[in-house]
Short mmCIF file of C-alpha atoms and ligand atoms in Angstrom, two decimals:
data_model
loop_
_atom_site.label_atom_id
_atom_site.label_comp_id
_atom_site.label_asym_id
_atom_site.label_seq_id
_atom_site.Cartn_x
_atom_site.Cartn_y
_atom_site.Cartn_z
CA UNK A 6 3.33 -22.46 -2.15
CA UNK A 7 1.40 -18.95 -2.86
CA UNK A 8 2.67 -15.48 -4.04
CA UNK A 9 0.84 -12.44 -3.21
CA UNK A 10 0.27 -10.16 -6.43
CA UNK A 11 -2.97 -8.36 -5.56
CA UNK A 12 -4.85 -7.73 -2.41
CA UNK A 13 -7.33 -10.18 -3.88
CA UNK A 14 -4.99 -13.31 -3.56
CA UNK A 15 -6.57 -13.81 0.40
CA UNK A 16 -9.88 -13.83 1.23
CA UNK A 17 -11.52 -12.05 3.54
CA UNK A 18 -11.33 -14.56 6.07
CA UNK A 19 -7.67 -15.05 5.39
CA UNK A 20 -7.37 -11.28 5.73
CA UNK A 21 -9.33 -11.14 8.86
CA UNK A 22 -6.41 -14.04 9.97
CA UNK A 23 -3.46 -12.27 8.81
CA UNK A 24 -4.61 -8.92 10.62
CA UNK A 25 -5.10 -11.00 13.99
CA UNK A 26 -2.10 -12.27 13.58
CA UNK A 27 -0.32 -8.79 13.12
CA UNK A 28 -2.11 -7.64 16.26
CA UNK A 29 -1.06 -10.64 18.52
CA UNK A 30 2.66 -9.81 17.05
CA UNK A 31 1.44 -6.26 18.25
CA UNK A 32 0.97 -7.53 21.60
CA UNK A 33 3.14 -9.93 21.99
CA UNK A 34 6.49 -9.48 20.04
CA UNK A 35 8.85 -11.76 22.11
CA UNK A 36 6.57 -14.51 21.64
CA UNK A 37 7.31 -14.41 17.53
CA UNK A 38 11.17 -13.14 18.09
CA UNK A 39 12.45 -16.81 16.66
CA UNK A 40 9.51 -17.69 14.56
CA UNK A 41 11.83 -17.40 11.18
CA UNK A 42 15.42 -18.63 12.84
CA UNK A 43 16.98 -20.20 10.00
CA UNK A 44 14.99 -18.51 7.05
CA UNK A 45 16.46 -15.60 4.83
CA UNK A 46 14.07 -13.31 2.72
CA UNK A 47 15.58 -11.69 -0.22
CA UNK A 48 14.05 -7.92 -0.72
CA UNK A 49 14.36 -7.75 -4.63
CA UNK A 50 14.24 -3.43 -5.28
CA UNK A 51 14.03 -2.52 -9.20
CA UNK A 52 12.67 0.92 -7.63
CA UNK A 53 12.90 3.16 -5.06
CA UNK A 54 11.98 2.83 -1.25
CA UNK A 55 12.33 3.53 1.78
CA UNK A 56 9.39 1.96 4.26
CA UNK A 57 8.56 -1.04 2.15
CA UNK A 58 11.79 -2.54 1.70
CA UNK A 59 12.79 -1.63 5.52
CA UNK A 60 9.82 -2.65 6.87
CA UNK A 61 10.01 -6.24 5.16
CA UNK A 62 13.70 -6.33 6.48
CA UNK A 63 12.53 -5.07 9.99
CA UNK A 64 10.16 -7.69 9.71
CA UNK A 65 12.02 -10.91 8.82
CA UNK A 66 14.80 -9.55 11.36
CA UNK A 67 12.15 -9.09 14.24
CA UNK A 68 11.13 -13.03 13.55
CA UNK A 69 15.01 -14.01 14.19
CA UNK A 70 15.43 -14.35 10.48
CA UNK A 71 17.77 -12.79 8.25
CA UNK A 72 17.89 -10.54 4.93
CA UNK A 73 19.51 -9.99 1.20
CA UNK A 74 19.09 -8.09 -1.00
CA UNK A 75 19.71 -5.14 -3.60
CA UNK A 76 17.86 -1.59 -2.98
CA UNK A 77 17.87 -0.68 -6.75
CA UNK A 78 18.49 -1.98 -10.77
CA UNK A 79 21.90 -0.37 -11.02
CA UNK A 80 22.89 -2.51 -8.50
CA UNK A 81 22.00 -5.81 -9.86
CA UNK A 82 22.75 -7.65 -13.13
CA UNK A 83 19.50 -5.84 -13.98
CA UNK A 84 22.10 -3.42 -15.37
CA UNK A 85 23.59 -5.86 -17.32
CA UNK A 86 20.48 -6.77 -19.07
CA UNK A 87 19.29 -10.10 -16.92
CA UNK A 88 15.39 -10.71 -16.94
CA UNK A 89 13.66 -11.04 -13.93
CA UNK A 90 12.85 -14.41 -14.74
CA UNK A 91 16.20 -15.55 -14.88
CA UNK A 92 17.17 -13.14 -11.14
CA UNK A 93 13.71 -15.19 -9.69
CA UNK A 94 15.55 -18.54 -10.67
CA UNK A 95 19.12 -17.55 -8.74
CA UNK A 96 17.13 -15.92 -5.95
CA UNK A 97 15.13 -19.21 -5.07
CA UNK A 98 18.61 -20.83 -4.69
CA UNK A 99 19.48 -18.24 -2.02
CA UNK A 100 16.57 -17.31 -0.12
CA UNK A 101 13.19 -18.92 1.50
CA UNK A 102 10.66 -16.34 0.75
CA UNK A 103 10.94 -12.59 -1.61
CA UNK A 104 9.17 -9.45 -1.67
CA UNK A 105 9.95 -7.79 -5.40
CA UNK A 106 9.56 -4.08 -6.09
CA UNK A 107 9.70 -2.91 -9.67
CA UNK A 108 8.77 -0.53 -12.18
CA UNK A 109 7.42 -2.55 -14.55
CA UNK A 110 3.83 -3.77 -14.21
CA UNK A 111 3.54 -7.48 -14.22
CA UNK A 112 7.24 -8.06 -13.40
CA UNK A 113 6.63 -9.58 -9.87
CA UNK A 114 3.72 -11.83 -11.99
CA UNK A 115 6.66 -12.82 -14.22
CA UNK A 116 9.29 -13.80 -11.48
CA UNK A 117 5.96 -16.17 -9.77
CA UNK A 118 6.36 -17.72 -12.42
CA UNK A 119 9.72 -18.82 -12.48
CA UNK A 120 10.00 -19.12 -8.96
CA UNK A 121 9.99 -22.12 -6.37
CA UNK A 122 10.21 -19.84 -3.13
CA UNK A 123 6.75 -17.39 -2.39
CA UNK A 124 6.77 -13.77 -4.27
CA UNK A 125 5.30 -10.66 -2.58
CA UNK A 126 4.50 -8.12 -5.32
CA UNK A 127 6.14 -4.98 -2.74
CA UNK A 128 4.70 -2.35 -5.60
CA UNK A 129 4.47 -3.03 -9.46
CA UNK A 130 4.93 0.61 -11.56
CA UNK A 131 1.51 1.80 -11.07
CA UNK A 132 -0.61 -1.29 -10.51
CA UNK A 133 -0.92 -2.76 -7.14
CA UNK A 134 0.60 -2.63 -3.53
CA UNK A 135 -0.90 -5.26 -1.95
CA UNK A 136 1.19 -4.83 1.40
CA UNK A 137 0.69 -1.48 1.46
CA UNK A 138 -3.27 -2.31 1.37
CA UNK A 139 -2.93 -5.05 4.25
CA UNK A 140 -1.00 -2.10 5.93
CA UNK A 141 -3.92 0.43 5.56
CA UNK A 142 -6.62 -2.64 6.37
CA UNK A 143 -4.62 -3.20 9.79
CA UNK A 144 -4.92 0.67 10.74
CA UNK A 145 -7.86 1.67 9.97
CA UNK A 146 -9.20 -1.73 11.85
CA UNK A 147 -7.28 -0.74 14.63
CA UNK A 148 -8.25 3.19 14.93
CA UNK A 149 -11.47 3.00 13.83
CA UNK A 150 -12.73 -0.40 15.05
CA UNK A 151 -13.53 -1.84 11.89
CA UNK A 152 -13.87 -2.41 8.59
CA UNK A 153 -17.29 -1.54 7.35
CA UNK A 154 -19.66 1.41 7.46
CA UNK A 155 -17.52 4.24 6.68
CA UNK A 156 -16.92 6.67 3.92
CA UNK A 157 -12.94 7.29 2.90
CA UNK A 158 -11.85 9.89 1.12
CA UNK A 159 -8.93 8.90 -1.54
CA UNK A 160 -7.53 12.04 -2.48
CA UNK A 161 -4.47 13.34 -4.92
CA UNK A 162 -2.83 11.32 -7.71
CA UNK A 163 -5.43 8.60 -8.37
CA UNK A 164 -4.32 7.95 -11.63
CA UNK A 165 -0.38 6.15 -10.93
CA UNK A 166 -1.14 5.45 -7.28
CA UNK A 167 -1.05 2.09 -6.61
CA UNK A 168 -1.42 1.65 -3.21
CA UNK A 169 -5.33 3.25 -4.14
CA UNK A 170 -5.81 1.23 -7.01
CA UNK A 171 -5.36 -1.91 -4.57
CA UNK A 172 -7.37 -0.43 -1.22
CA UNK A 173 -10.41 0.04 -3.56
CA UNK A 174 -9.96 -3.64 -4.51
CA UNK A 175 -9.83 -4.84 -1.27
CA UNK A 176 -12.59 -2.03 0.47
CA UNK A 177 -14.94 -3.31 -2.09
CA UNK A 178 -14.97 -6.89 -0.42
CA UNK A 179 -16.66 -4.81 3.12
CA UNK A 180 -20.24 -3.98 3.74
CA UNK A 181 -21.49 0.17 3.27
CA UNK A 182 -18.48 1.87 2.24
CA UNK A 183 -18.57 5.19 0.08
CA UNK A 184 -15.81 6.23 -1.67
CA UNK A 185 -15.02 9.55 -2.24
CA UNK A 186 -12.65 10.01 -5.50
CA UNK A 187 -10.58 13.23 -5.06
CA UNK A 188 -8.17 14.35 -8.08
CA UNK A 189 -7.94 16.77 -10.58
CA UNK A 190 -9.15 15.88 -13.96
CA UNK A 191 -5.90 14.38 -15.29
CA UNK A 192 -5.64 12.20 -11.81
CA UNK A 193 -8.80 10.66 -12.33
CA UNK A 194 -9.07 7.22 -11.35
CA UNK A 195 -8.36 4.70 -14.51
CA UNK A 196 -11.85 3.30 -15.89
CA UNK A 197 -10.66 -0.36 -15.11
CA UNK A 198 -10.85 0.30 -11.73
CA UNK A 199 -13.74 2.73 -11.67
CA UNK A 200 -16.09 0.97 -14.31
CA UNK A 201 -14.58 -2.33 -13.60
CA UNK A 202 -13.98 -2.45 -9.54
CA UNK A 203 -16.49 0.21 -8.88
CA UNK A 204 -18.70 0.43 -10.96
CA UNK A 205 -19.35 -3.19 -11.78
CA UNK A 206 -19.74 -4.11 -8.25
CA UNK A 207 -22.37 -1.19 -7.77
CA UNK A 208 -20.72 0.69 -5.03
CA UNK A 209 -21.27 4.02 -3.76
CA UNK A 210 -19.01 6.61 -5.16
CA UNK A 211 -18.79 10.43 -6.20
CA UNK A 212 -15.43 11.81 -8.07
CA UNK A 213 -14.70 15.53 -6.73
CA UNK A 214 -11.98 18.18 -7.59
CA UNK A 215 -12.17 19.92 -4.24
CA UNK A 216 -11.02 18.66 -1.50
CA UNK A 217 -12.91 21.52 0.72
CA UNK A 218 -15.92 20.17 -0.89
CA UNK A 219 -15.44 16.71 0.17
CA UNK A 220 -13.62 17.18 3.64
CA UNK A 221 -17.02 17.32 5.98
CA UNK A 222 -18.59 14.09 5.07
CA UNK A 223 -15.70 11.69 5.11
CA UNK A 224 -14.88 9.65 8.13
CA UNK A 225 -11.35 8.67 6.54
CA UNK A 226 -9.16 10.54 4.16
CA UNK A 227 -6.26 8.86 2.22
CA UNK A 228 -4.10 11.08 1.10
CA UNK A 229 -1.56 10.34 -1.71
CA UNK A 230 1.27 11.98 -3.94
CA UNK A 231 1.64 13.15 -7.12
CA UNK A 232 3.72 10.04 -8.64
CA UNK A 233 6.38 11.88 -10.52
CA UNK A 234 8.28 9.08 -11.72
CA UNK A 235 4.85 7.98 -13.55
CA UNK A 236 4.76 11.05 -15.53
CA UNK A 237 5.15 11.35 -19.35
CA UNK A 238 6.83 14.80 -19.09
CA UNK A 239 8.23 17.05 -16.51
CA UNK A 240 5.80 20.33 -16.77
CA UNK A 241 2.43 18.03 -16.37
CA UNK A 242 4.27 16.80 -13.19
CA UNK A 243 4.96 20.60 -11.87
CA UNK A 244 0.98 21.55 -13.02
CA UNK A 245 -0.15 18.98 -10.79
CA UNK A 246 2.12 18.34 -7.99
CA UNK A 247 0.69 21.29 -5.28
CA UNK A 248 -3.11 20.67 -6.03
CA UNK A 249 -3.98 19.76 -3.01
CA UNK A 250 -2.16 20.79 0.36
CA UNK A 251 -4.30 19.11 3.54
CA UNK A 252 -3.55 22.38 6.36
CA UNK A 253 -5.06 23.25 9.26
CA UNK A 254 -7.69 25.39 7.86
CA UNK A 255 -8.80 23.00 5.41
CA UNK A 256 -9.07 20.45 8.71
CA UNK A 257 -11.25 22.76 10.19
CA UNK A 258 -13.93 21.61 7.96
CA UNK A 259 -13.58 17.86 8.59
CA UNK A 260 -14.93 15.84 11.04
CA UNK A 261 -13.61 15.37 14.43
CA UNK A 262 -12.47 12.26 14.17
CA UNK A 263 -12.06 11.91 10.46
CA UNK A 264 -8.72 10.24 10.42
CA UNK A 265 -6.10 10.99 7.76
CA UNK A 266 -3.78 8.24 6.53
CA UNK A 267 -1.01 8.18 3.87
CA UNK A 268 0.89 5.38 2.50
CA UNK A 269 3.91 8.04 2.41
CA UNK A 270 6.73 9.53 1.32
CA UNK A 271 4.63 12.60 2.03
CA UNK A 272 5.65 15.63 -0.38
CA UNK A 273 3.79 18.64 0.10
CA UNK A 274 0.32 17.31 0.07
CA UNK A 275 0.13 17.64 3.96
CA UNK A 276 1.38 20.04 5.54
CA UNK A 277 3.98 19.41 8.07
CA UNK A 278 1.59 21.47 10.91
CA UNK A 279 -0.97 18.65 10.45
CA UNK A 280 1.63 16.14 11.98
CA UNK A 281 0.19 16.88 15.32
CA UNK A 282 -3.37 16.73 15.18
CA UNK A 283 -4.41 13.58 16.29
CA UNK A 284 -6.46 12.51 13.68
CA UNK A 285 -3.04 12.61 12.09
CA UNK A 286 -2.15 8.99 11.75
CA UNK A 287 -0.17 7.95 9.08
CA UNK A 288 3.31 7.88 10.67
CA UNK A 289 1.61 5.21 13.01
CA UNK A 290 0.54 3.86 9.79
CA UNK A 291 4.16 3.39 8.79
CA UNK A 292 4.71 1.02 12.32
CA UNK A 293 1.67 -0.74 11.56
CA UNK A 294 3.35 -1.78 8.14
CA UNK A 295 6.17 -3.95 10.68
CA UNK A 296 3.72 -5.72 11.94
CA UNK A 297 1.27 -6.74 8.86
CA UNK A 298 4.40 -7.92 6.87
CA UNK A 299 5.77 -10.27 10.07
CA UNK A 300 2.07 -11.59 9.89
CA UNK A 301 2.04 -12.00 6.09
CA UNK A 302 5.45 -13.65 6.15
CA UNK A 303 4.40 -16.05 8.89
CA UNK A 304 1.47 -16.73 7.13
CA UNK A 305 3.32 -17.42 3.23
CA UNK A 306 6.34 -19.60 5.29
CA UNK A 307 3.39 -21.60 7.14
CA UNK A 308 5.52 -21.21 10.12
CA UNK A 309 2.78 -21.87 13.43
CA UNK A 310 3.55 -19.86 16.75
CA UNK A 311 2.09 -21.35 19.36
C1 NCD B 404 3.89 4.02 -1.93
C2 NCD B 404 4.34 3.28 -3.17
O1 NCD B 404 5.51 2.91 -3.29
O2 NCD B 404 3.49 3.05 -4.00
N1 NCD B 404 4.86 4.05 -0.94
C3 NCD B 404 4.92 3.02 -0.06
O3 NCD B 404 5.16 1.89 -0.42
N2 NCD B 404 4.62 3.28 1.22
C4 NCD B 404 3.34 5.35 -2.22
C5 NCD B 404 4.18 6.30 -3.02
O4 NCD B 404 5.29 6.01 -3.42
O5 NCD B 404 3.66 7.39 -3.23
#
């Protein structure tokens, strides 16, 4: 049995699997439409969501499985002060498979632990998303071609974001990517990733405040938000949170087929004019995310489609 914590839990090759996997699902979704019959995941949500926690139920549902679950801590015995290691325990008794979201970093680690059905760490406070990372790995595969050879952009709250902390993790693994570290001073990427990931592994980066100054050479720009429920107090959060807008001017100076992706929600980092540009593609980002999680729970329930 295997959980997934970090990005790093699969190899490349098992990466390269999973995404060919999403993209035959892509292709071919009646073929997978009663792949899980008979299976029930349990979406475990100490925090917030929206696209992860529908996207794993759209998911399981899509294989002909079905779904439980709670969509926050008030509404579990979380509120009545039971650990997650106790919750993991029930849950196993109820469910074949569980994606957990919470604030806490480490607390999907803890429920692996304690668990005899797989874990998928859906977000962890403001540590890793590894989901979100095979998410971004299947789109940019898909719209650019591949997975190597680029230079991406990472741009806003670099500090909290987890879904950047893990796509570093997992670009680092490719041949001849730059990265391009965009944030204001008090965003700036945590020194375990940058000395530790980045550094340590000797790959190409620059950290920027401007994102005018950055735009022309990328060939990918993830864009994030400011992660206000990561902040110590309310005014840093209202200092920060409009430091970058992406608008059509600003596009002007990228390239023409610099593509911008987002793990969303989207706040006001982009504005909502950019939606139509076509190098615009997070909200096809978002669909990818259906796919990569059917793959990924496929893959963790060793269920074979023929
Ligand atoms: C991200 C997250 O939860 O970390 N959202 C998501 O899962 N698509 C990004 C965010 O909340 O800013």
């Amino acid at each position: 049995m295997r959980h997934v914590m970090s990005p790093l839990d699969f190899s490349v090759e098992e990466v390269d699997r999973i995404l060919d996997l999403a993209a035959d699902i892509k292709a071919n979704p009646e073929k997978y439409a009663h792949a899980c019959e008979g299976k029930k995941l349990a979406t475990l949500f100490y925090e917030p969501s929206t696209r992860t926690r529908l996207s794993f139920e759209a998911a399981m549902l899509n294989l002909g499985g079905r779904v439980l679950g709670f969509s926050s801590a008030d509404s579990s015995s979380a509120s009545k002060g039971e650990s997650v290691a106790d919750t993991i325990r029930i849950i196993s008794c109820y469910a074949d498979i569980c994606a957990m979201r919470h604030p806490k970093e480490g607390a999907p680690l803890v429920a692996s632990m304690h668990s005899s059905i797989p874990v998928i760490n859906a977000g962890d406070g403001g540590h890793q998303h590894p989901t979100q990372t095979l998410t971004d790995l299947m789109t940019i595969r898909s719209e650019k071609g591949r997975l190597d050879n680029f230079t991406i952009g990472l741009c806003g709250d670099l500090k909290f974001g987890r879904t950047v902390h893990s796509l570093i993790k997992a670009l680092i693994r490719y041949p001849n990517i730059k990265f391009v570290l965009i944030s204001p001073d008090e965003l700036r990427l945590p020194d375990y990733i940058r000395d530790d990931v980045l550094v340590r592994n000797h790959q190409q980066f620059e950290e920027v405040v401007r994102l005018e100054d950055a735009l022309p050479q990328l060939d990918l720009l993830y864009m994030t938000r400011v992660q206000k429920e990561r902040f110590f107090n309310e005014e840093d959060y209202v200092r920060m949170k409009d430091f970058y807008i992406l608008d059509k001017a600003k596009l002007a100076l990228a390239k023409p087929d610099m593509q911008i992706l987002h793990p969303l929600p989207r706040v006001n980092e982009i504005e909502p004019e950019v939606d139509d540009d076509p190098r615009a593609i997070y909200f096809k980002q978002a669909q990818y995310g259906v796919y990569v999680r059917m793959a990924l729970i496929l893959t963790l329930l060793e269920v074979e489609v023929c």
